mmCIF file of C-alpha atoms in Angstrom:
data_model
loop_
_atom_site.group_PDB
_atom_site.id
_atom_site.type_symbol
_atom_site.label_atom_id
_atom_site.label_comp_id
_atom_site.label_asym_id
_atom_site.label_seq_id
_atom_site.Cartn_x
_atom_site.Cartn_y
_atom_site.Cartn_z
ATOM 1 C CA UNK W 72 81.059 130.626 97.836
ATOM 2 C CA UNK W 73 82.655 128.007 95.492
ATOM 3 C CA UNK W 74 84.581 124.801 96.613
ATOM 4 C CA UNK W 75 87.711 125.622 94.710
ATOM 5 C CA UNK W 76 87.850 128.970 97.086
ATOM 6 C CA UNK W 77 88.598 127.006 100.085
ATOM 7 C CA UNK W 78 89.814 123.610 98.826
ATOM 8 C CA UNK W 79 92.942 122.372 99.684
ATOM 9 C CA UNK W 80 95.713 122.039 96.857
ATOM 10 C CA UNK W 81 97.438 120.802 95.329
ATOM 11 C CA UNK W 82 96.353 117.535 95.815
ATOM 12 C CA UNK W 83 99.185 114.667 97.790
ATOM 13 C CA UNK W 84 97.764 111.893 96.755
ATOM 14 C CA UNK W 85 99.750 108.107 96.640
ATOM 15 C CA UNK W 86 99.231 104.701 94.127
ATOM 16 C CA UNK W 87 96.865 101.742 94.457
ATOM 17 C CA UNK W 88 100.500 99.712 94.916
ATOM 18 C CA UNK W 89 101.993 102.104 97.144
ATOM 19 C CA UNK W 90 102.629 101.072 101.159
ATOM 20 C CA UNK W 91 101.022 102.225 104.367
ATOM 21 C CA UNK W 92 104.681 102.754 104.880
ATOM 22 C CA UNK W 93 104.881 105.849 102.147
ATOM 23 C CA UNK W 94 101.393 106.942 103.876
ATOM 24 C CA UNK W 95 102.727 107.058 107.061
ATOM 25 C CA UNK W 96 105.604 109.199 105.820
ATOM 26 C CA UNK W 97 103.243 111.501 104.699
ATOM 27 C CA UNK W 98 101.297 112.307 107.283
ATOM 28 C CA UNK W 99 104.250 112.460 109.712
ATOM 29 C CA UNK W 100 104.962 115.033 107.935
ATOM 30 C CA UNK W 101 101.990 116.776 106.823
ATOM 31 C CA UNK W 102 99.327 118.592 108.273
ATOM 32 C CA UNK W 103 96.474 116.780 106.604
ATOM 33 C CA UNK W 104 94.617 114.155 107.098
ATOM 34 C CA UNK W 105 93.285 112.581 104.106
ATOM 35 C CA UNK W 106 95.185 112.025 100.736
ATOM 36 C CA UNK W 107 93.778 111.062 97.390
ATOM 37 C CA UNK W 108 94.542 107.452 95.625
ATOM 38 C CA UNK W 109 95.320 108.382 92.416
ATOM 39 C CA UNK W 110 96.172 106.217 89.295
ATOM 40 C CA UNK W 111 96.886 107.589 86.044
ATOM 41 C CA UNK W 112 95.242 111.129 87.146
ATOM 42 C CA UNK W 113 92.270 108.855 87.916
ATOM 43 C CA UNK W 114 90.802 108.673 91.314
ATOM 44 C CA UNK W 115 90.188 105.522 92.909
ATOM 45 C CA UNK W 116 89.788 106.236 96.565
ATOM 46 C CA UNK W 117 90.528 107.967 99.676
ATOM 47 C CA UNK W 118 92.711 106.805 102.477
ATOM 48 C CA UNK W 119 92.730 108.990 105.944
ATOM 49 C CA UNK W 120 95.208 109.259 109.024
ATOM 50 C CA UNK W 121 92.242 107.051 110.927
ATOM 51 C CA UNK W 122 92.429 104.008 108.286
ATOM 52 C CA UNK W 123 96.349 103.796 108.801
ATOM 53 C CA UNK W 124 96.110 103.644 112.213
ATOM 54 C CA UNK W 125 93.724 101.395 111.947
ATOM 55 C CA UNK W 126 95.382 99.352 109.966
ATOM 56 C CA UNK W 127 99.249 99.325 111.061
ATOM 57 C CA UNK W 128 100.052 97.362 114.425
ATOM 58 C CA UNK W 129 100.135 100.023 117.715
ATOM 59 C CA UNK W 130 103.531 98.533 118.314
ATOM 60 C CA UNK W 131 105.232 100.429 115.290
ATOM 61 C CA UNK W 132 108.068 102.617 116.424
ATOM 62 C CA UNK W 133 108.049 101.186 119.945
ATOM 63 C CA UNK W 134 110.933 98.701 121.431
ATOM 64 C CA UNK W 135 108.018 95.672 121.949
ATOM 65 C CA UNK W 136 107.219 95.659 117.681
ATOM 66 C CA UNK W 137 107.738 92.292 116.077
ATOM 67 C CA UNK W 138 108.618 91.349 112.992
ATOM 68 C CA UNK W 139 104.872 90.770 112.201
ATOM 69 C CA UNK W 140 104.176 94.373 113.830
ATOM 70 C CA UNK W 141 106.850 95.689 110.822
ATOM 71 C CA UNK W 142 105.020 93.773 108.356
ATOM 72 C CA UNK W 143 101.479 95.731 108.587
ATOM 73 C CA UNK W 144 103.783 98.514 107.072
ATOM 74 C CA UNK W 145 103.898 96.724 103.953
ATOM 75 C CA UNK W 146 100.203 96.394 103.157
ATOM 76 C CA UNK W 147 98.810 98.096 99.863
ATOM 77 C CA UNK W 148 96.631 101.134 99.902
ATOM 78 C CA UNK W 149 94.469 99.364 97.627
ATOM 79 C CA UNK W 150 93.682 96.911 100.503
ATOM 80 C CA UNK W 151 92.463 99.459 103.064
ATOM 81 C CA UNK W 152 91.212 102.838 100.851
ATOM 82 C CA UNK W 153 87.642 103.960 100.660
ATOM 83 C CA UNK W 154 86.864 103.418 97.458
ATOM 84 C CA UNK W 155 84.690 105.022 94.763
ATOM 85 C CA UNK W 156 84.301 108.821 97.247
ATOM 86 C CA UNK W 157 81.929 111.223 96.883
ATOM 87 C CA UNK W 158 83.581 113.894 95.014
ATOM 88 C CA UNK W 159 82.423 117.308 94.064
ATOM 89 C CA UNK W 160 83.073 119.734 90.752
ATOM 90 C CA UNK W 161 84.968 122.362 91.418
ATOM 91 C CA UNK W 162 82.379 125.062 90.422
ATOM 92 C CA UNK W 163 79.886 123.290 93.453
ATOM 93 C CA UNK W 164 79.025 125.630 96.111
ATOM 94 C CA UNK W 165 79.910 124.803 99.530
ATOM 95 C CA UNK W 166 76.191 124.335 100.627
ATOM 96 C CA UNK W 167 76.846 121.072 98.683
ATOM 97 C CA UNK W 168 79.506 119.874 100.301
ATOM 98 C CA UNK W 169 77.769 120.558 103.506
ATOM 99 C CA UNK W 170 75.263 119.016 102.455
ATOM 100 C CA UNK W 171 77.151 115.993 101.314
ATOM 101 C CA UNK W 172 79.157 115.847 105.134
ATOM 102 C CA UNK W 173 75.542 115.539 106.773
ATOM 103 C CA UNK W 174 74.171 112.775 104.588
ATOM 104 C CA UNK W 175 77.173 110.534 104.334
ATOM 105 C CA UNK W 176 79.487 109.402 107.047
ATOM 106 C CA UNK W 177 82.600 111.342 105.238
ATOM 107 C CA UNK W 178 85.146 113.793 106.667
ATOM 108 C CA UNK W 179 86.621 115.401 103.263
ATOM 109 C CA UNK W 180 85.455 115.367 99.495
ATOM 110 C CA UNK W 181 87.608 114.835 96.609
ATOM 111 C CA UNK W 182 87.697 117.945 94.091
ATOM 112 C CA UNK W 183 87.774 117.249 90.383
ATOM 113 C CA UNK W 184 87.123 118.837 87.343
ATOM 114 C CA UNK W 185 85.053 118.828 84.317
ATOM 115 C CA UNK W 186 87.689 115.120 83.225
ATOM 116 C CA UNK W 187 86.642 113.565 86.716
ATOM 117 C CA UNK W 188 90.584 114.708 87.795
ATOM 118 C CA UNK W 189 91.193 115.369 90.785
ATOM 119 C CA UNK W 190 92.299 119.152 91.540
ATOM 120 C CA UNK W 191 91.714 119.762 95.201
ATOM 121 C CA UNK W 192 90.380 118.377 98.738
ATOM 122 C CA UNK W 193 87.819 120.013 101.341
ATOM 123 C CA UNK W 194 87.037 118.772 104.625
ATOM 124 C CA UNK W 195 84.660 120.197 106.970
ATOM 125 C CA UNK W 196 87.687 121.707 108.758
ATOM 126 C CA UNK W 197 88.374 124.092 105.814
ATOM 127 C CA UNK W 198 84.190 124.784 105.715
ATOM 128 C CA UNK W 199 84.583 126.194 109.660
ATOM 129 C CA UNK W 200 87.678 127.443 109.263
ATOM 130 C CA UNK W 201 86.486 129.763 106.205
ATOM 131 C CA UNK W 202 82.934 130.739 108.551
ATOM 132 C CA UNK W 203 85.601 131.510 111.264
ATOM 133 C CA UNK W 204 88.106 134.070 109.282
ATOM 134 C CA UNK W 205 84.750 135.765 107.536
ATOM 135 C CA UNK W 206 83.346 135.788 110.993
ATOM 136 C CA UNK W 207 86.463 137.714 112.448
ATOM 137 C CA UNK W 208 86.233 139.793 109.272
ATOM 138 C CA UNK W 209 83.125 141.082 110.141
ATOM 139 C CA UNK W 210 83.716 141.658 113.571
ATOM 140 C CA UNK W 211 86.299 143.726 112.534
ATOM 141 C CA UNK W 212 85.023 145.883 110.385
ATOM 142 C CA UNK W 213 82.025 146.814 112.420
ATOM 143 C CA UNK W 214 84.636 148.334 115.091
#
């Protein structure tokens, strides 16, 4: 099976110069949690729902946050991405990208194509979700 057959798309992706405000915004609303830093339909990192919180003062949204709590809000993606990801082609098979999630420390892969674009996402959670639904497929048709 090929990467693009289960990779997420199209990809969300935000700027170098955009906030951890705009991220947040994102993935309050999304049900993801990675999205692509993307400049000029070049990729230049990888920022996940872990970094932000990470990075963004626990008091956000509460009664007790400061003005300096506020402030984290403001810091550049550029100043807390992973930078220069692991990507795969899109024609890789996913025993690469399984391979990939077991040698590096990563929890999705960038898709690009043949340009070095990026076209898609996968994360281990779309690799068992796929095993899952041909599992149940399976099942099924043996009853």
């Amino acid at each position: 099976m090929l990467v693009e057959q289960i990779m997420s798309k199209p990809v969300v992706s935000v700027t170098l110069g955009d906030t951890l405000r705009t991220v947040k915004q994102i993935f309050e609303n999304a049900k993801f949690h990675h999205l692509l830093v993307v400049e000029k339909g070049k990729l230049y990192g990888v920022i996940s729902d872990r970094d932000l919180l990470k990075s963004i003062s626990p008091f956000i949204d509460t009664l007790q946050a400061t003005a300096h709590d506020k402030f984290t809000l403001n810091i550049k993606v550029h100043q807390i991405m992973h930078r220069k990801p692991i990507t795969l082609k899109h024609s890789a098979d996913v025993y690469e990208a399984i391979s990939l999630f077991n040698q590096h420390n990563i929890s999705c892969i960038p898709v690009v194509n043949e340009k070095g674009v990026p076209i898609g996402i996968i994360s281990w959670r779309d690799i068992l979700r796929t095993i899952e639904t041909n599992h149940k497929k399976k099942l099924s048709q043996t009853k």
